[in-house]
Amino acid sequence: MLSLSVASPSSSTISFLPKPLPFKSSFTGIQLRRTATCSVPLAKRAASVPVVMMTKRAEELKEIRQLSTEQINEEVIDLKGELVMLRLQKSARNEFKSSEFGRMRKRIARMLTVKREREIEEGIGKRLSRKLDKKWKKSIVVRPPPSLKKLREEEAAAEAAEAEKAA
């Protein structure tokens, strides 16, 4: 509660001072408690979704760590080719799963992280690592991604089936 007091007409001071409350309240607030209306037990609810996602990620990392560095390099090249194909599908307004962009980028990042971990274990510094990466990127031979190869094989099989029907 604020009070406005004017001292006198001759003084030009106006004070906005709170007056003390004449009574004390024992009100401390309201506590709301919600009852659980879910039929699934708490133990099953807590362990269902997050554990599955961590398990998938852990399995994927375990799978990546089992690959050799050369295999990781090949897989990175293939995934980057797949990303290019997805971008082409997006620009051509074909149907595609937009979640594939993030999934592929994350998989590439995981592979490069494992590759860098191995370099650190070997004692390769950051500067030398970048130099080796540049050399590796220049040595990459451009090739069609696996999805394009698969698509071409399917088209060739369909053409062969049509040729057999015509003959």
Tab-separated table of C-alpha atoms in Angstrom:
chain	number	residue	atom	x	y	z
A	1	MET	CA	0.000	0.000	0.000
A	2	LEU	CA	1.479	3.322	-1.048
A	3	SER	CA	0.648	6.663	0.440
A	4	LEU	CA	1.040	10.074	-1.079
A	5	SER	CA	1.857	12.819	1.334
A	6	VAL	CA	2.385	16.461	0.649
A	7	ALA	CA	4.179	18.242	3.474
A	8	SER	CA	3.139	21.853	2.991
A	9	PRO	CA	2.381	24.271	0.207
A	10	SER	CA	5.726	25.994	0.694
A	11	SER	CA	7.832	22.840	0.367
A	12	SER	CA	7.887	21.109	-3.005
A	13	THR	CA	8.818	17.624	-1.810
A	14	ILE	CA	6.493	14.756	-2.527
A	15	SER	CA	7.264	11.431	-0.928
A	16	PHE	CA	6.002	8.038	-1.971
A	17	LEU	CA	6.697	5.960	1.093
A	18	PRO	CA	4.950	2.681	1.825
A	19	LYS	CA	3.037	2.591	5.066
A	20	PRO	CA	3.441	-0.511	7.172
A	21	LEU	CA	0.542	-2.928	7.062
A	22	PRO	CA	-1.577	-2.797	10.226
A	23	PHE	CA	-2.016	-6.603	10.363
A	24	LYS	CA	0.085	-9.673	9.721
A	25	SER	CA	-1.092	-12.527	7.528
A	26	SER	CA	-0.448	-16.190	8.106
A	27	PHE	CA	-1.057	-17.016	4.428
A	28	THR	CA	2.003	-18.731	2.959
A	29	GLY	CA	0.703	-19.790	-0.444
A	30	ILE	CA	-1.152	-22.600	-2.109
A	31	GLN	CA	0.305	-26.035	-2.695
A	32	LEU	CA	-1.173	-27.904	-5.634
A	33	ARG	CA	-0.767	-31.627	-5.925
A	34	ARG	CA	-1.697	-33.480	-9.068
A	35	THR	CA	-2.593	-37.097	-8.876
A	36	ALA	CA	-1.108	-39.376	-11.497
A	37	THR	CA	-3.817	-40.498	-13.910
A	38	CYS	CA	-1.508	-42.480	-16.164
A	39	SER	CA	-2.147	-46.234	-16.315
A	40	VAL	CA	1.495	-47.070	-17.164
A	41	PRO	CA	3.643	-47.670	-14.047
A	42	LEU	CA	6.252	-45.018	-13.286
A	43	ALA	CA	9.165	-47.435	-13.683
A	44	LYS	CA	8.129	-48.338	-17.240
A	45	ARG	CA	7.357	-44.716	-18.197
A	46	ALA	CA	10.757	-43.407	-17.174
A	47	ALA	CA	12.738	-46.116	-18.935
A	48	SER	CA	10.931	-46.373	-22.260
A	49	VAL	CA	11.964	-43.701	-24.775
A	50	PRO	CA	15.268	-42.055	-23.728
A	51	VAL	CA	17.040	-45.361	-23.118
A	52	VAL	CA	16.120	-46.640	-26.583
A	53	MET	CA	17.554	-43.527	-28.240
A	54	MET	CA	20.787	-43.769	-26.265
A	55	THR	CA	21.068	-47.427	-27.133
A	56	LYS	CA	20.749	-46.715	-30.857
A	57	ARG	CA	23.381	-43.998	-30.646
A	58	ALA	CA	25.704	-46.203	-28.631
A	59	GLU	CA	25.257	-49.084	-31.085
A	60	GLU	CA	25.975	-46.762	-33.998
A	61	LEU	CA	29.144	-45.454	-32.328
A	62	LYS	CA	30.252	-48.994	-31.544
A	63	GLU	CA	29.670	-49.925	-35.189
A	64	ILE	CA	31.652	-46.892	-36.396
A	65	ARG	CA	34.544	-47.618	-34.036
A	66	GLN	CA	34.831	-51.136	-35.477
A	67	LEU	CA	35.491	-49.716	-38.958
A	68	SER	CA	38.994	-48.960	-40.151
A	69	THR	CA	39.988	-45.386	-40.979
A	70	GLU	CA	39.854	-46.136	-44.724
A	71	GLN	CA	36.357	-47.560	-44.376
A	72	ILE	CA	35.299	-44.470	-42.442
A	73	ASN	CA	36.666	-42.274	-45.224
A	74	GLU	CA	34.742	-44.259	-47.848
A	75	GLU	CA	31.553	-44.092	-45.798
A	76	VAL	CA	31.930	-40.315	-45.363
A	77	ILE	CA	32.306	-39.909	-49.118
A	78	ASP	CA	29.195	-42.028	-49.730
A	79	LEU	CA	27.145	-40.104	-47.163
A	80	LYS	CA	28.215	-36.762	-48.599
A	81	GLY	CA	27.112	-38.011	-52.032
A	82	GLU	CA	23.767	-38.988	-50.499
A	83	LEU	CA	23.442	-35.479	-49.074
A	84	VAL	CA	24.001	-34.036	-52.546
A	85	MET	CA	21.296	-36.329	-53.913
A	86	LEU	CA	18.901	-35.196	-51.178
A	87	ARG	CA	19.611	-31.560	-52.006
A	88	LEU	CA	18.895	-32.284	-55.669
A	89	GLN	CA	15.608	-33.952	-54.756
A	90	LYS	CA	14.705	-30.962	-52.613
A	91	SER	CA	15.510	-28.483	-55.375
A	92	ALA	CA	13.534	-30.548	-57.908
A	93	ARG	CA	10.646	-30.605	-55.406
A	94	ASN	CA	10.522	-34.387	-55.349
A	95	GLU	CA	9.270	-36.222	-52.303
A	96	PHE	CA	11.946	-36.889	-49.722
A	97	LYS	CA	12.298	-37.226	-45.978
A	98	SER	CA	13.589	-33.973	-44.572
A	99	SER	CA	14.778	-35.783	-41.439
A	100	GLU	CA	17.382	-37.544	-43.577
A	101	PHE	CA	19.417	-34.310	-43.780
A	102	GLY	CA	20.012	-34.190	-40.044
A	103	ARG	CA	20.474	-37.925	-39.737
A	104	MET	CA	23.164	-38.003	-42.434
A	105	ARG	CA	24.951	-34.913	-41.155
A	106	LYS	CA	25.046	-36.362	-37.646
A	107	ARG	CA	26.348	-39.689	-38.920
A	108	ILE	CA	29.091	-37.889	-40.882
A	109	ALA	CA	29.976	-35.861	-37.787
A	110	ARG	CA	30.176	-39.010	-35.653
A	111	MET	CA	32.466	-40.686	-38.189
A	112	LEU	CA	34.755	-37.679	-38.420
A	113	THR	CA	34.823	-37.477	-34.622
A	114	VAL	CA	35.945	-41.101	-34.351
A	115	LYS	CA	38.548	-40.421	-37.037
A	116	ARG	CA	39.867	-37.418	-35.089
A	117	GLU	CA	39.913	-39.438	-31.832
A	118	ARG	CA	42.173	-41.948	-33.544
A	119	GLU	CA	44.443	-39.156	-34.772
A	120	ILE	CA	44.715	-37.806	-31.228
A	121	GLU	CA	45.617	-41.279	-29.945
A	122	GLU	CA	48.379	-41.443	-32.573
A	123	GLY	CA	49.665	-38.044	-31.438
A	124	ILE	CA	48.725	-36.130	-34.586
A	125	GLY	CA	48.268	-32.438	-33.808
A	126	LYS	CA	45.443	-30.213	-34.973
A	127	ARG	CA	47.539	-28.445	-37.605
A	128	LEU	CA	48.838	-31.651	-39.159
A	129	SER	CA	45.344	-33.131	-39.033
A	130	ARG	CA	43.958	-30.242	-41.077
A	131	LYS	CA	46.803	-30.625	-43.545
A	132	LEU	CA	46.061	-34.345	-43.914
A	133	ASP	CA	42.343	-33.594	-44.340
A	134	LYS	CA	43.086	-31.168	-47.175
A	135	LYS	CA	45.262	-33.764	-48.860
A	136	TRP	CA	42.553	-36.411	-48.396
A	137	LYS	CA	39.812	-34.158	-49.802
A	138	LYS	CA	41.909	-33.397	-52.885
A	139	SER	CA	42.468	-37.109	-53.486
A	140	ILE	CA	38.744	-37.928	-53.482
A	141	VAL	CA	37.543	-39.336	-56.782
A	142	VAL	CA	33.978	-38.241	-57.501
A	143	ARG	CA	31.655	-41.191	-57.864
A	144	PRO	CA	27.906	-41.616	-57.772
A	145	PRO	CA	26.409	-42.282	-54.353
A	146	PRO	CA	25.073	-45.766	-53.551
A	147	SER	CA	21.434	-44.659	-53.811
A	148	LEU	CA	22.017	-43.476	-57.384
A	149	LYS	CA	23.770	-46.742	-58.244
A	150	LYS	CA	20.819	-48.662	-56.819
A	151	LEU	CA	18.373	-46.517	-58.797
A	152	ARG	CA	20.303	-47.128	-62.017
A	153	GLU	CA	20.360	-50.889	-61.379
A	154	GLU	CA	16.598	-50.904	-60.806
A	155	GLU	CA	16.040	-48.966	-64.062
A	156	ALA	CA	18.298	-51.376	-65.955
A	157	ALA	CA	16.406	-54.360	-64.493
A	158	ALA	CA	13.069	-52.786	-65.484
A	159	GLU	CA	14.335	-52.171	-69.045
A	160	ALA	CA	15.593	-55.750	-69.262
A	161	ALA	CA	12.199	-57.042	-68.110
A	162	GLU	CA	10.449	-54.924	-70.766
A	163	ALA	CA	12.862	-56.184	-73.432
A	164	GLU	CA	12.081	-59.800	-72.456
A	165	LYS	CA	8.340	-59.151	-72.690
A	166	ALA	CA	8.725	-57.558	-76.139
A	167	ALA	CA	10.871	-60.462	-77.408
